[in-house]
Each structure stands twice: as structure tokens, then as C-alpha cells.
Coordinates of C-alpha atoms and ligand atoms in Angstrom, one line a residue:
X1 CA 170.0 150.5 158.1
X2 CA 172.7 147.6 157.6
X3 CA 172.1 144.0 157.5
X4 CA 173.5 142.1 161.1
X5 CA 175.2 139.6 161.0
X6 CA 177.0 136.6 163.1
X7 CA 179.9 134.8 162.3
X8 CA 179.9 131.4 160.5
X9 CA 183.1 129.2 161.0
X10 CA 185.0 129.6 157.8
X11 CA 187.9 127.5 158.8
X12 CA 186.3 124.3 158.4
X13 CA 184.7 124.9 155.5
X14 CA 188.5 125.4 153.5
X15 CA 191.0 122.6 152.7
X16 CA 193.8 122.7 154.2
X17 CA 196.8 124.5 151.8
X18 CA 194.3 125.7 149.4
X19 CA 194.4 129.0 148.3
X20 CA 190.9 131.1 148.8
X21 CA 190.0 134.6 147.6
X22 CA 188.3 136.8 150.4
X23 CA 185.5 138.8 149.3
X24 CA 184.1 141.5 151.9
X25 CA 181.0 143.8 151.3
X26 CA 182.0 147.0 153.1
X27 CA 179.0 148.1 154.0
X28 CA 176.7 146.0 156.2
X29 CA 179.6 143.5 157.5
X30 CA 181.6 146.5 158.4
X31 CA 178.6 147.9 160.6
X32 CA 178.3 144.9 161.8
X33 CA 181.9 144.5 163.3
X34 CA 182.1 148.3 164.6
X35 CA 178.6 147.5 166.2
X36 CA 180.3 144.0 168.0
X37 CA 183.9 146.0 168.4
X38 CA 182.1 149.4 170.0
X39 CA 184.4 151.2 167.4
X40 CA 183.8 154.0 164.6
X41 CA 183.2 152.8 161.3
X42 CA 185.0 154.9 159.8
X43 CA 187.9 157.1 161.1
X44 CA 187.7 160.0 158.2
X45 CA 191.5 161.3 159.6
X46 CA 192.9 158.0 159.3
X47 CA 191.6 156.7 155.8
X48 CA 188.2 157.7 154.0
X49 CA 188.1 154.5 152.3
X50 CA 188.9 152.0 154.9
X51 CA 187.1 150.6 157.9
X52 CA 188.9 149.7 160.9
X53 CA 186.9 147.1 162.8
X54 CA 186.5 145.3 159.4
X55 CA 190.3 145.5 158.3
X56 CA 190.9 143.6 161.3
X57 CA 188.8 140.9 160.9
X58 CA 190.1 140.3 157.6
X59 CA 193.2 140.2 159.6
X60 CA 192.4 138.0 161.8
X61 CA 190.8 135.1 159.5
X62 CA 193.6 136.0 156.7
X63 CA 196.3 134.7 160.0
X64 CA 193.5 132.2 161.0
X65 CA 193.8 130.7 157.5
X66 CA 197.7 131.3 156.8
X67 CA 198.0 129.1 160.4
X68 CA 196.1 126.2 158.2
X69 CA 198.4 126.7 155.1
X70 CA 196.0 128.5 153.2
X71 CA 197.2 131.3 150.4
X72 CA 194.9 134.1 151.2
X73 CA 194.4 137.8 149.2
X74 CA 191.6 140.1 150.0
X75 CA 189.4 141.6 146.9
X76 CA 188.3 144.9 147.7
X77 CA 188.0 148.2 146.2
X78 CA 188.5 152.1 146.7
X79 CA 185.8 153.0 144.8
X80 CA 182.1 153.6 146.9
X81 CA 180.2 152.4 144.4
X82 CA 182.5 148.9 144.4
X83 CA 181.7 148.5 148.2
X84 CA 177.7 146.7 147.6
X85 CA 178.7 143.4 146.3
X86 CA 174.9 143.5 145.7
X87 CA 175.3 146.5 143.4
X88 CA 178.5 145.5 141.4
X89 CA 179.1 146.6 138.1
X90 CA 179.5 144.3 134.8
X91 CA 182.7 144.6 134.8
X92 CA 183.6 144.0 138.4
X93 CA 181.9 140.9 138.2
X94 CA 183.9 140.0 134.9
X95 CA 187.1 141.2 136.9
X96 CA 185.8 138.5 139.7
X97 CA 185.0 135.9 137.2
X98 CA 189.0 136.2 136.3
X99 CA 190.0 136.2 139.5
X100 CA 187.7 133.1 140.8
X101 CA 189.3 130.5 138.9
X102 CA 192.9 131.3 140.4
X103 CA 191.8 130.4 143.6
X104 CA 190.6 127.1 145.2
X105 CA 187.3 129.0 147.3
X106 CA 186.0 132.2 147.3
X107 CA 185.2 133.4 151.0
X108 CA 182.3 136.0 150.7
X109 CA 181.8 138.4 154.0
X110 CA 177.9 139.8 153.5
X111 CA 174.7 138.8 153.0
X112 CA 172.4 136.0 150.4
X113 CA 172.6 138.7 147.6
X114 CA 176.5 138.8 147.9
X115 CA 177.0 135.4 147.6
X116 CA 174.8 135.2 144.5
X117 CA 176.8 138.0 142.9
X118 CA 179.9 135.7 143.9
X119 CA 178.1 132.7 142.9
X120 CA 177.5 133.9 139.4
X121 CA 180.9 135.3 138.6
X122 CA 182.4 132.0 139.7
X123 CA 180.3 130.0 137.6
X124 CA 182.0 127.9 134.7
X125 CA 184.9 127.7 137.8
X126 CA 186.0 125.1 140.2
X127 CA 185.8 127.6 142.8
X128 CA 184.1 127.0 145.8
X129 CA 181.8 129.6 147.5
X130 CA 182.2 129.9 150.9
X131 CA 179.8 131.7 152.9
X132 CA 181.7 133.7 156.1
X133 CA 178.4 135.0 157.7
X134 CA 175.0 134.6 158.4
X135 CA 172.3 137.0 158.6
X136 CA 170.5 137.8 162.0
X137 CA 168.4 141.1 161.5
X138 CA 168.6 144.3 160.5
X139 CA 170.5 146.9 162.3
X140 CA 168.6 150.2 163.8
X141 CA 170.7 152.5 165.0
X142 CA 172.0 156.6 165.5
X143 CA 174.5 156.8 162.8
X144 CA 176.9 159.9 164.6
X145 CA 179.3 161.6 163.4
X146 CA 182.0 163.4 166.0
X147 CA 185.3 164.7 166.3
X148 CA 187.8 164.3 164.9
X149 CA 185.8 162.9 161.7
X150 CA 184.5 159.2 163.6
X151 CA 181.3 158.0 162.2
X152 CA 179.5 155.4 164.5
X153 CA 177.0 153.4 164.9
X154 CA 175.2 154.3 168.5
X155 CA 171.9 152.5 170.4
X156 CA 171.8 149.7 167.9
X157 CA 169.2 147.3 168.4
X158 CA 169.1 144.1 165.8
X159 CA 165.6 143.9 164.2
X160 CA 164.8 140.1 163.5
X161 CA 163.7 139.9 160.0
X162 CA 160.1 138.7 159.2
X163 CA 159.8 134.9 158.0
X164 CA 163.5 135.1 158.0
X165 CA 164.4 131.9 157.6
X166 CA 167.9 131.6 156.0
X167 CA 170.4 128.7 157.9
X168 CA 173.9 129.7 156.1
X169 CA 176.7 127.2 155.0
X170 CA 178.5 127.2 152.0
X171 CA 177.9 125.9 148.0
X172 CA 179.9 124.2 145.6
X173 CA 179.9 125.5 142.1
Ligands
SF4_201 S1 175.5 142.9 149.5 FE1 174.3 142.5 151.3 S2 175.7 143.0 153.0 FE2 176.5 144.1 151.2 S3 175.5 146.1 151.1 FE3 174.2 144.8 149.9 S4 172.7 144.1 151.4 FE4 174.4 144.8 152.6

């Protein structure tokens, strides 16, 4: 099952009227937030590609950010197999490497391996790696599936992870 995760405070980790890239994983942060919410995760009628819960916590820290004067875009993709940021491609990563050194920080939304991914396509930047959560267990839970097409997340409990010891924060490469 998913990674868990809680919220780390992104807004004072980037400069005011800087510009940041916003990196989400779709997988285990988007469990996460449906989990929190007590929404699907995904709402097959509405869009197969998109969660809900996790579109508007982007949202919510893209208006968070914009109310600091920070230029914000999201960098995401349709494909399934471009969801792991812990299973990107080559050439996602290169298209990320492109992309890093437009931006003053790169926010990452996932877990130690996503931000090493981001961490090495920023390198040779001045891009900042921010991280946006922190790791708290492992999620076990009935993954459901009902009509009209919502797949959820039911009696999740959050397994702490053994010798776990991870404290979050962000890195400057
Ligand atoms: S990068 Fe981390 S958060 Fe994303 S799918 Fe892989 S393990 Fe989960």
C-alpha cells in the first residue's frame, strides 16, 4: 500500500516573488489526501487521469503561494507510468532537468526517493529542492471500488515504519 504522509510547511521555505515548479507524485500523496479528505481517489466518470483530493491541494498551495507573489506551474503527466516520480523515465528526468533551471525552487509532493529523482535532475541548477511532505508510515487499507466508477481507500490504518527515522526539510542544490 501507499506511503502516508503529513504536511510540511512549504511557504516558508520559498522566497517571496520567486517562481517554483510543483512536482507531485500521484500515487502515494494522492492516497494520502483522499485518506485525510474521506474522498475517492479517483472518480473514473469524471477523469481517469486525475485525482480529486490531490488537484485541490495543488490548488490550494498554488493560491497559498500566488498570495506570497510566487509564479507557480504544476509538472505532471497523463501518462501512468509518469505518475512514480520514483520510477521516472530518462527522459522525463531530462525534460525536468530543462525545466528546473527556469524556476527558482522545485516543490516535490512524495516521498525521500522523489526528491532524489528531483534532486538529480536539478543538479548543475540553481534550483532549490523543496520538500512539501514528510513521511509518517505506510498506509493499509481496503482499496474499493463502487458506483458510479469511485475508487477509495476504506479502514486505513497508518503503519509506522521500522527504524524510520527521516525528519524532512528542504536542500539546496
Ligand atoms: S515516489 Fe514515493 S511517493 Fe511516489 S509512488 Fe514512489 S514511493 Fe510512492
Amino acid at each position: 500500500m501507499p506511503i502516508h504522509f503529513t504536511d510540511l510547511d512549504v511557504l516558508s521555505q520559498v522566497d517571496e516573488g520567486s517562481s517554483a515548479l510543483i512536482v507531485p507524485c500521484a500515487m502515494c500523496p494522492a492516497a494520502t489526501l483522499a485518506v485525510r479528505e474521506n474522498k475517492p481517489f479517483l472518480q473514473l466518470f469524471r477523469s481517469l487521469f486525475k485525482s480529486p483530493p490531490l488537484e485541490r491541494y495543488i490548488a490550494a498551495l498554488r493560491s497559498q503561494l500566488a498570495d506570497k507573489g510566487v509564479r507557480t506551474q504544476v509538472f505532471k503527466s497523463r501518462l501512468y507510468h509518469q505518475w512514480f516520480l520514483c520510477m521516472w523515465t530518462a527522459s522525463r528526468r531530462k525534460k525536468l532537468h530543462q525545466y528546473a533551471g527556469r524556476y527558482d525552487a522545485l516543490v516535490v509532493l512524495g516521498c525521500d526517493s522523489a526528491t532524489e529523482t528531483l534532486r538529480e535532475a536539478a543538479e548543475g541548477s540553481n534550483c532549490k529542492v523543496i520538500e512539501g511532505m514528510k513521511v509518517s508510515g505506510i498506509m493499509n487499507a481496503q482499496l474499493t471500488v463502487r458506483l458510479p466508477a469511485n475508487v477509495s481507500f476504506e479502514s486505513c490504518k497508518i503503519i509506522p515504519i521500522s527504524g524510520h527515522t527521516h525528519e524532512g526539510g528542504s536542500m539546496n542544490h
